[in-house]
Amino acid sequence: MKRGLTIFIACTVVIAAAPFVADNYVVRLCTFLCMYAALALSWNVIGGYAGYPSFSTAGFFGLGAYAGALLQHAGVTPILSWLAATVVVAALAASIGRFILRMKGHYFAIGSLAIVEVLRLVASSWASLTGGGDGLNVPILQGGPDFIGRIFLFSMMAMMIVCFAMTVLVDRTRLGFGLRCIKQNEDAADMVGIDVTSYKTAAFALSAMFCGTIGAIYASWVAYIDPSDAFSSLLSLKVPVMTLLGGPGTVLGPVVGAWIFVILEEIIWAQFLELHRAILGIVIVLLIFALPGGLLGLRPPAWNWRALVGLRNRVPEAR
C-alpha cells in the first residue's frame, strides 16, 4: 500500500507540473488522465468491491453535466454549481439504487444501462430546459487558454485525489469489508448480519456522486454539451474496462488502468486514425483475457523473496 501511495503521489506531482513545462496538448492529455482515473475509481466502488457490473456511469456523468450547466445559466458560480450537481446526482442515485440493486448479474447490468438511455431521452426531449438535440452552451470562464487549461487540469486532479482518498477509506473500513463479502456471496453476507441493501446503496451512491461532479466540471471545460456527448454509452463501457485492465477491487488498479488506457488510445488514434477504435478494442480484450486479475495481479517471482526464504527455512536439509 505504501509503495502504491508513493507511486500515485509521484505521478500526481508530475502531472501537476505539466502546465509549467509542457504545451496545451500535454495539459489536455493530463486532464483526461485525471478525469478517467477519477471515473474509474468511482466505478470501482460498485463494480470492483461489490461486484455489481454497473453501466450507468454515463447517465450520472451526463446528469451532472446538465445540472452544472443549467445552474451556471441561472447565475450560480462554477464551483457552487459543481457542488450542487454532486448533491443532485447523489440523491437521485440513492433513490434509484434502492430499486435497481434488487436485480443481480445481467439483469442489473441491463437495468443500469437503461438509466443512461432514460436520462438521455429526457435531455433530448425537454428542449425548453436542456436545448434538446441542439445542445446547451455553458458560460466560458474568463482568462486565456493557458489559464483555463490549468484551472480544469487542477480541478480534475483534485477530483482524482478525492476519489483516491475515498477508495482508500472504503478499502480500510467496514464498508469495504461488507462490499467484499457481498461480492463473494451476497446471501451469506446477509445471513451473517451485513445490511446488504444499505451497503449496496451506499456504494452505488458514492460511485454515482463523483461521476456527477466530474460531469459538471467537464461541461464547464468544453463549454458545450449535447445528449449524445454527455450520455455517451461508450463512456459506460470505457470506465469498467479501465478498472478491469488495472485491477478491480484494488486501490491503485483503476488509476493504472485508466492511465494506460488513455495513453494507448492516444497512441493508437495518432497512428491509425480510421481503425483506432477497432485496434484499441482488440488490444484491450487481449490484455484483459491475458490478465484476468488486471495489471496489478502480476507479481514477479522476485517480489516474493520473503516467502521463498521462509519456505527454504522450513525444508529440512538433505543428508
CSV table of C-alpha atoms in Angstrom, one decimal:
chain,number,residue,atom,x,y,z
A,1,MET,CA,0.0,0.0,0.0
A,2,LYS,CA,2.8,2.4,0.9
A,3,ARG,CA,4.5,1.7,-2.4
A,4,GLY,CA,1.3,2.3,-4.4
A,5,LEU,CA,0.7,5.6,-2.5
A,6,THR,CA,4.2,6.7,-3.3
A,7,ILE,CA,3.8,6.0,-7.0
A,8,PHE,CA,0.4,7.8,-7.0
A,9,ILE,CA,1.9,10.9,-5.3
A,10,ALA,CA,4.9,10.9,-7.6
A,11,CYS,CA,2.8,10.7,-10.8
A,12,THR,CA,0.4,13.3,-9.5
A,13,VAL,CA,3.3,15.7,-8.9
A,14,VAL,CA,4.5,15.1,-12.5
A,15,ILE,CA,1.0,15.8,-13.9
A,16,ALA,CA,0.7,19.0,-11.7
A,17,ALA,CA,4.0,20.3,-13.3
A,18,ALA,CA,2.7,19.8,-16.8
A,19,PRO,CA,1.2,23.3,-17.3
A,20,PHE,CA,4.5,24.9,-16.4
A,21,VAL,CA,6.8,22.8,-18.7
A,22,ALA,CA,4.6,21.5,-21.5
A,23,ASP,CA,2.3,22.7,-24.2
A,24,ASN,CA,-1.5,22.8,-24.3
A,25,TYR,CA,-1.7,19.3,-25.9
A,26,VAL,CA,0.1,17.7,-23.0
A,27,VAL,CA,-2.1,19.7,-20.5
A,28,ARG,CA,-5.2,18.4,-22.2
A,29,LEU,CA,-3.9,14.9,-22.1
A,30,CYS,CA,-3.1,15.1,-18.4
A,31,THR,CA,-6.6,16.5,-17.8
A,32,PHE,CA,-8.1,13.4,-19.4
A,33,LEU,CA,-5.7,11.2,-17.4
A,34,CYS,CA,-7.1,12.7,-14.2
A,35,MET,CA,-10.7,12.7,-15.4
A,36,TYR,CA,-10.7,9.0,-16.4
A,37,ALA,CA,-8.8,7.9,-13.3
A,38,ALA,CA,-11.4,9.6,-11.1
A,39,LEU,CA,-14.2,8.0,-13.1
A,40,ALA,CA,-12.5,4.5,-12.8
A,41,LEU,CA,-12.0,5.0,-9.1
A,42,SER,CA,-15.7,5.9,-8.7
A,43,TRP,CA,-16.9,2.9,-10.7
A,44,ASN,CA,-14.5,0.6,-8.7
A,45,VAL,CA,-16.7,1.0,-5.5
A,46,ILE,CA,-19.8,-0.6,-7.0
A,47,GLY,CA,-18.1,-2.7,-9.8
A,48,GLY,CA,-14.8,-3.7,-8.2
A,49,TYR,CA,-15.6,-4.0,-4.5
A,50,ALA,CA,-19.3,-5.0,-4.6
A,51,GLY,CA,-19.0,-6.9,-7.9
A,52,TYR,CA,-22.1,-5.3,-9.5
A,53,PRO,CA,-21.5,-4.7,-13.2
A,54,SER,CA,-22.8,-1.1,-13.5
A,55,PHE,CA,-23.1,0.6,-16.9
A,56,SER,CA,-24.7,3.7,-15.5
A,57,THR,CA,-21.6,5.9,-15.4
A,58,ALA,CA,-22.6,7.9,-18.5
A,59,GLY,CA,-26.0,8.5,-17.0
A,60,PHE,CA,-24.8,10.2,-13.9
A,61,PHE,CA,-21.9,11.9,-15.7
A,62,GLY,CA,-24.4,13.4,-18.1
A,63,LEU,CA,-26.8,14.3,-15.4
A,64,GLY,CA,-24.1,16.1,-13.5
A,65,ALA,CA,-23.0,17.9,-16.7
A,66,TYR,CA,-26.5,19.2,-17.4
A,67,ALA,CA,-27.2,20.1,-13.7
A,68,GLY,CA,-24.0,22.1,-13.6
A,69,ALA,CA,-24.6,23.8,-16.9
A,70,LEU,CA,-28.2,24.8,-16.0
A,71,LEU,CA,-27.1,26.2,-12.7
A,72,GLN,CA,-24.4,28.3,-14.3
A,73,HIS,CA,-27.0,29.6,-16.7
A,74,ALA,CA,-29.1,30.6,-13.7
A,75,GLY,CA,-26.1,32.7,-12.4
A,76,VAL,CA,-24.5,30.2,-10.0
A,77,THR,CA,-20.7,30.3,-9.9
A,78,PRO,CA,-18.9,27.3,-11.4
A,79,ILE,CA,-17.7,25.8,-8.1
A,80,LEU,CA,-21.1,26.0,-6.4
A,81,SER,CA,-22.7,24.6,-9.5
A,82,TRP,CA,-20.3,21.6,-9.4
A,83,LEU,CA,-21.1,21.0,-5.7
A,84,ALA,CA,-24.9,21.3,-6.3
A,85,ALA,CA,-24.6,18.9,-9.2
A,86,THR,CA,-22.9,16.4,-6.8
A,87,VAL,CA,-25.8,16.6,-4.4
A,88,VAL,CA,-28.4,16.2,-7.1
A,89,VAL,CA,-26.7,13.1,-8.6
A,90,ALA,CA,-26.1,11.6,-5.2
A,91,ALA,CA,-29.8,12.0,-4.1
A,92,LEU,CA,-31.1,10.5,-7.4
A,93,ALA,CA,-28.6,7.6,-7.3
A,94,ALA,CA,-29.5,6.7,-3.7
A,95,SER,CA,-33.2,6.8,-4.7
A,96,ILE,CA,-32.7,4.7,-7.8
A,97,GLY,CA,-30.3,2.3,-6.1
A,98,ARG,CA,-32.8,1.1,-3.6
A,99,PHE,CA,-34.8,-0.4,-6.5
A,100,ILE,CA,-32.3,-1.3,-9.2
A,101,LEU,CA,-30.0,-3.1,-6.8
A,102,ARG,CA,-32.6,-5.7,-6.1
A,103,MET,CA,-31.6,-7.1,-9.5
A,104,LYS,CA,-28.4,-9.1,-9.9
A,105,GLY,CA,-26.0,-10.1,-12.7
A,106,HIS,CA,-27.1,-9.5,-16.2
A,107,TYR,CA,-30.4,-8.0,-15.1
A,108,PHE,CA,-28.7,-5.4,-13.1
A,109,ALA,CA,-26.3,-4.6,-16.0
A,110,ILE,CA,-29.2,-4.1,-18.3
A,111,GLY,CA,-31.1,-2.0,-15.8
A,112,SER,CA,-28.1,0.2,-15.2
A,113,LEU,CA,-27.7,0.8,-18.9
A,114,ALA,CA,-31.4,1.7,-19.1
A,115,ILE,CA,-30.7,4.6,-16.7
A,116,VAL,CA,-28.4,6.1,-19.3
A,117,GLU,CA,-31.0,5.8,-22.1
A,118,VAL,CA,-33.8,7.2,-20.0
A,119,LEU,CA,-31.8,10.2,-18.9
A,120,ARG,CA,-30.6,10.8,-22.5
A,121,LEU,CA,-34.2,10.6,-23.7
A,122,VAL,CA,-35.3,13.2,-21.1
A,123,ALA,CA,-32.4,15.5,-22.1
A,124,SER,CA,-33.3,15.2,-25.8
A,125,SER,CA,-37.0,15.7,-25.3
A,126,TRP,CA,-37.0,18.5,-22.8
A,127,ALA,CA,-35.9,21.2,-25.3
A,128,SER,CA,-37.2,24.1,-23.3
A,129,LEU,CA,-34.8,23.4,-20.5
A,130,THR,CA,-31.9,21.4,-21.9
A,131,GLY,CA,-31.9,22.6,-25.5
A,132,GLY,CA,-32.9,19.2,-26.8
A,133,GLY,CA,-30.8,17.8,-29.6
A,134,ASP,CA,-29.2,21.2,-30.3
A,135,GLY,CA,-27.3,21.0,-27.0
A,136,LEU,CA,-26.6,23.6,-24.4
A,137,ASN,CA,-23.8,26.2,-24.2
A,138,VAL,CA,-22.0,26.6,-20.9
A,139,PRO,CA,-20.6,30.0,-19.9
A,140,ILE,CA,-16.9,30.2,-20.6
A,141,LEU,CA,-14.5,31.2,-17.8
A,142,GLN,CA,-12.6,34.4,-18.2
A,143,GLY,CA,-8.9,34.2,-19.0
A,144,GLY,CA,-6.7,32.9,-21.8
A,145,PRO,CA,-6.4,29.3,-23.0
A,146,ASP,CA,-3.4,28.7,-20.7
A,147,PHE,CA,-5.2,29.9,-17.6
A,148,ILE,CA,-8.3,27.9,-18.4
A,149,GLY,CA,-6.3,24.8,-19.1
A,150,ARG,CA,-4.6,25.0,-15.8
A,151,ILE,CA,-7.9,25.6,-13.9
A,152,PHE,CA,-9.5,22.5,-15.3
A,153,LEU,CA,-6.4,20.3,-15.0
A,154,PHE,CA,-6.2,21.1,-11.3
A,155,SER,CA,-9.9,20.7,-10.9
A,156,MET,CA,-9.8,17.2,-12.5
A,157,MET,CA,-6.7,16.4,-10.5
A,158,ALA,CA,-8.5,17.4,-7.3
A,159,MET,CA,-11.3,15.0,-8.2
A,160,MET,CA,-8.8,12.2,-8.8
A,161,ILE,CA,-7.2,12.8,-5.4
A,162,VAL,CA,-10.6,12.9,-3.7
A,163,CYS,CA,-11.7,9.7,-5.4
A,164,PHE,CA,-8.4,8.0,-4.5
A,165,ALA,CA,-8.8,9.1,-0.8
A,166,MET,CA,-12.4,7.8,-0.9
A,167,THR,CA,-11.2,4.5,-2.3
A,168,VAL,CA,-8.6,4.2,0.5
A,169,LEU,CA,-11.3,4.8,3.1
A,170,VAL,CA,-13.7,2.3,1.6
A,171,ASP,CA,-10.9,-0.3,1.4
A,172,ARG,CA,-10.0,0.1,5.1
A,173,THR,CA,-13.4,0.4,6.6
A,174,ARG,CA,-16.4,-1.8,7.3
A,175,LEU,CA,-18.0,-0.6,4.1
A,176,GLY,CA,-15.2,-2.2,2.1
A,177,PHE,CA,-15.3,-5.4,4.1
A,178,GLY,CA,-19.0,-5.6,3.7
A,179,LEU,CA,-18.8,-5.0,-0.1
A,180,ARG,CA,-16.2,-7.7,-0.5
A,181,CYS,CA,-18.5,-10.1,1.4
A,182,ILE,CA,-21.4,-9.2,-0.9
A,183,LYS,CA,-19.2,-9.8,-3.9
A,184,GLN,CA,-18.2,-13.3,-2.6
A,185,ASN,CA,-21.6,-14.4,-1.6
A,186,GLU,CA,-24.5,-12.0,-1.1
A,187,ASP,CA,-26.8,-14.4,0.6
A,188,ALA,CA,-24.1,-15.5,3.1
A,189,ALA,CA,-23.3,-11.8,3.8
A,190,ASP,CA,-26.9,-11.2,4.6
A,191,MET,CA,-27.1,-14.3,6.9
A,192,VAL,CA,-24.1,-13.1,9.0
A,193,GLY,CA,-25.7,-9.7,9.7
A,194,ILE,CA,-24.4,-7.4,7.0
A,195,ASP,CA,-27.0,-4.9,5.9
A,196,VAL,CA,-26.7,-5.8,2.3
A,197,THR,CA,-29.2,-3.2,1.0
A,198,SER,CA,-27.7,-0.3,2.8
A,199,TYR,CA,-24.1,-1.3,1.8
A,200,LYS,CA,-25.0,-1.7,-1.9
A,201,THR,CA,-27.0,1.6,-1.9
A,202,ALA,CA,-24.1,3.5,-0.3
A,203,ALA,CA,-21.7,2.0,-2.9
A,204,PHE,CA,-24.0,2.9,-5.8
A,205,ALA,CA,-24.5,6.5,-4.5
A,206,LEU,CA,-20.8,7.0,-3.8
A,207,SER,CA,-19.9,5.8,-7.3
A,208,ALA,CA,-22.6,8.0,-9.0
A,209,MET,CA,-21.9,11.1,-6.9
A,210,PHE,CA,-18.4,11.7,-8.1
A,211,CYS,CA,-19.4,10.9,-11.7
A,212,GLY,CA,-21.8,13.8,-11.4
A,213,THR,CA,-19.2,16.1,-10.1
A,214,ILE,CA,-16.8,15.2,-12.9
A,215,GLY,CA,-19.5,15.6,-15.5
A,216,ALA,CA,-20.3,19.1,-14.2
A,217,ILE,CA,-16.6,20.1,-14.4
A,218,TYR,CA,-16.4,18.5,-17.9
A,219,ALA,CA,-19.3,20.6,-19.1
A,220,SER,CA,-17.6,23.8,-17.9
A,221,TRP,CA,-14.4,22.7,-19.5
A,222,VAL,CA,-15.7,22.0,-23.0
A,223,ALA,CA,-18.3,24.9,-22.7
A,224,TYR,CA,-20.9,22.9,-24.7
A,225,ILE,CA,-22.8,19.7,-24.1
A,226,ASP,CA,-25.5,17.7,-26.0
A,227,PRO,CA,-27.3,14.4,-25.2
A,228,SER,CA,-25.1,12.2,-27.4
A,229,ASP,CA,-21.9,13.5,-25.8
A,230,ALA,CA,-23.0,13.8,-22.2
A,231,PHE,CA,-24.8,10.4,-22.1
A,232,SER,CA,-22.3,8.5,-24.3
A,233,SER,CA,-22.8,4.8,-24.0
A,234,LEU,CA,-19.1,4.4,-24.9
A,235,LEU,CA,-18.2,6.1,-21.7
A,236,SER,CA,-20.1,3.5,-19.7
A,237,LEU,CA,-18.0,0.8,-21.4
A,238,LYS,CA,-14.7,2.5,-21.2
A,239,VAL,CA,-14.7,3.1,-17.5
A,240,PRO,CA,-15.3,-0.6,-16.5
A,241,VAL,CA,-12.6,-1.7,-19.0
A,242,MET,CA,-10.1,0.7,-17.4
A,243,THR,CA,-10.8,-0.7,-14.0
A,244,LEU,CA,-10.6,-4.3,-15.2
A,245,LEU,CA,-7.3,-3.5,-17.0
A,246,GLY,CA,-5.7,-2.2,-13.9
A,247,GLY,CA,-7.2,-4.5,-11.3
A,248,PRO,CA,-10.8,-4.3,-9.9
A,249,GLY,CA,-11.3,-4.1,-6.2
A,250,THR,CA,-7.9,-2.6,-5.6
A,251,VAL,CA,-6.9,1.0,-4.6
A,252,LEU,CA,-4.4,1.7,-7.3
A,253,GLY,CA,-5.7,-0.6,-10.1
A,254,PRO,CA,-8.3,1.8,-11.5
A,255,VAL,CA,-5.7,4.6,-11.8
A,256,VAL,CA,-3.2,2.4,-13.5
A,257,GLY,CA,-5.8,1.0,-15.9
A,258,ALA,CA,-7.2,4.5,-16.7
A,259,TRP,CA,-3.8,6.0,-17.4
A,260,ILE,CA,-2.7,3.1,-19.6
A,261,PHE,CA,-6.0,3.1,-21.5
A,262,VAL,CA,-5.8,6.8,-22.2
A,263,ILE,CA,-2.2,6.7,-23.4
A,264,LEU,CA,-2.9,3.6,-25.6
A,265,GLU,CA,-5.9,5.3,-27.0
A,266,GLU,CA,-3.9,8.4,-27.8
A,267,ILE,CA,-1.1,6.5,-29.4
A,268,ILE,CA,-3.3,4.2,-31.5
A,269,TRP,CA,-5.5,7.2,-32.5
A,270,ALA,CA,-2.5,9.0,-33.8
A,271,GLN,CA,-1.1,6.1,-35.8
A,272,PHE,CA,-4.4,4.5,-37.1
A,273,LEU,CA,-7.0,7.2,-37.4
A,274,GLU,CA,-9.6,5.2,-39.2
A,275,LEU,CA,-9.2,1.9,-37.4
A,276,HIS,CA,-8.1,3.2,-33.9
A,277,ARG,CA,-11.3,2.1,-32.1
A,278,ALA,CA,-11.2,-1.5,-33.5
A,279,ILE,CA,-7.5,-1.9,-32.8
A,280,LEU,CA,-7.8,-0.4,-29.3
A,281,GLY,CA,-10.7,-2.8,-28.6
A,282,ILE,CA,-8.7,-5.8,-29.7
A,283,VAL,CA,-5.7,-4.8,-27.6
A,284,ILE,CA,-7.8,-4.2,-24.5
A,285,VAL,CA,-9.7,-7.5,-24.9
A,286,LEU,CA,-6.4,-9.4,-25.3
A,287,LEU,CA,-4.9,-7.7,-22.2
A,288,ILE,CA,-8.0,-8.5,-20.1
A,289,PHE,CA,-8.1,-12.1,-21.2
A,290,ALA,CA,-4.4,-12.5,-20.6
A,291,LEU,CA,-4.5,-10.7,-17.2
A,292,PRO,CA,-7.9,-11.6,-15.6
A,293,GLY,CA,-6.7,-10.0,-12.3
A,294,GLY,CA,-5.6,-6.8,-14.0
A,295,LEU,CA,-2.1,-5.5,-14.3
A,296,LEU,CA,-1.7,-5.3,-10.5
A,297,GLY,CA,-2.4,-9.0,-10.4
A,298,LEU,CA,1.1,-9.5,-11.9
A,299,ARG,CA,3.7,-10.4,-9.2
A,300,PRO,CA,7.2,-11.1,-10.4
A,301,PRO,CA,8.9,-14.0,-8.5
A,302,ALA,CA,11.5,-11.6,-7.1
A,303,TRP,CA,8.8,-9.8,-5.1
A,304,ASN,CA,8.1,-13.0,-3.1
A,305,TRP,CA,11.6,-13.4,-1.8
A,306,ARG,CA,10.5,-13.4,1.8
A,307,ALA,CA,8.1,-16.2,1.3
A,308,LEU,CA,10.8,-18.2,-0.6
A,309,VAL,CA,13.2,-17.6,2.3
A,310,GLY,CA,10.6,-18.8,4.8
A,311,LEU,CA,9.9,-21.9,2.7
A,312,ARG,CA,13.6,-22.7,2.5
A,313,ASN,CA,14.0,-22.4,6.2
A,314,ARG,CA,11.1,-24.9,6.7
A,315,VAL,CA,12.6,-27.5,4.3
A,316,PRO,CA,14.9,-29.9,6.2
A,317,GLU,CA,18.4,-30.2,4.7
A,318,ALA,CA,19.1,-33.3,2.7
A,319,ARG,CA,21.5,-35.7,4.3
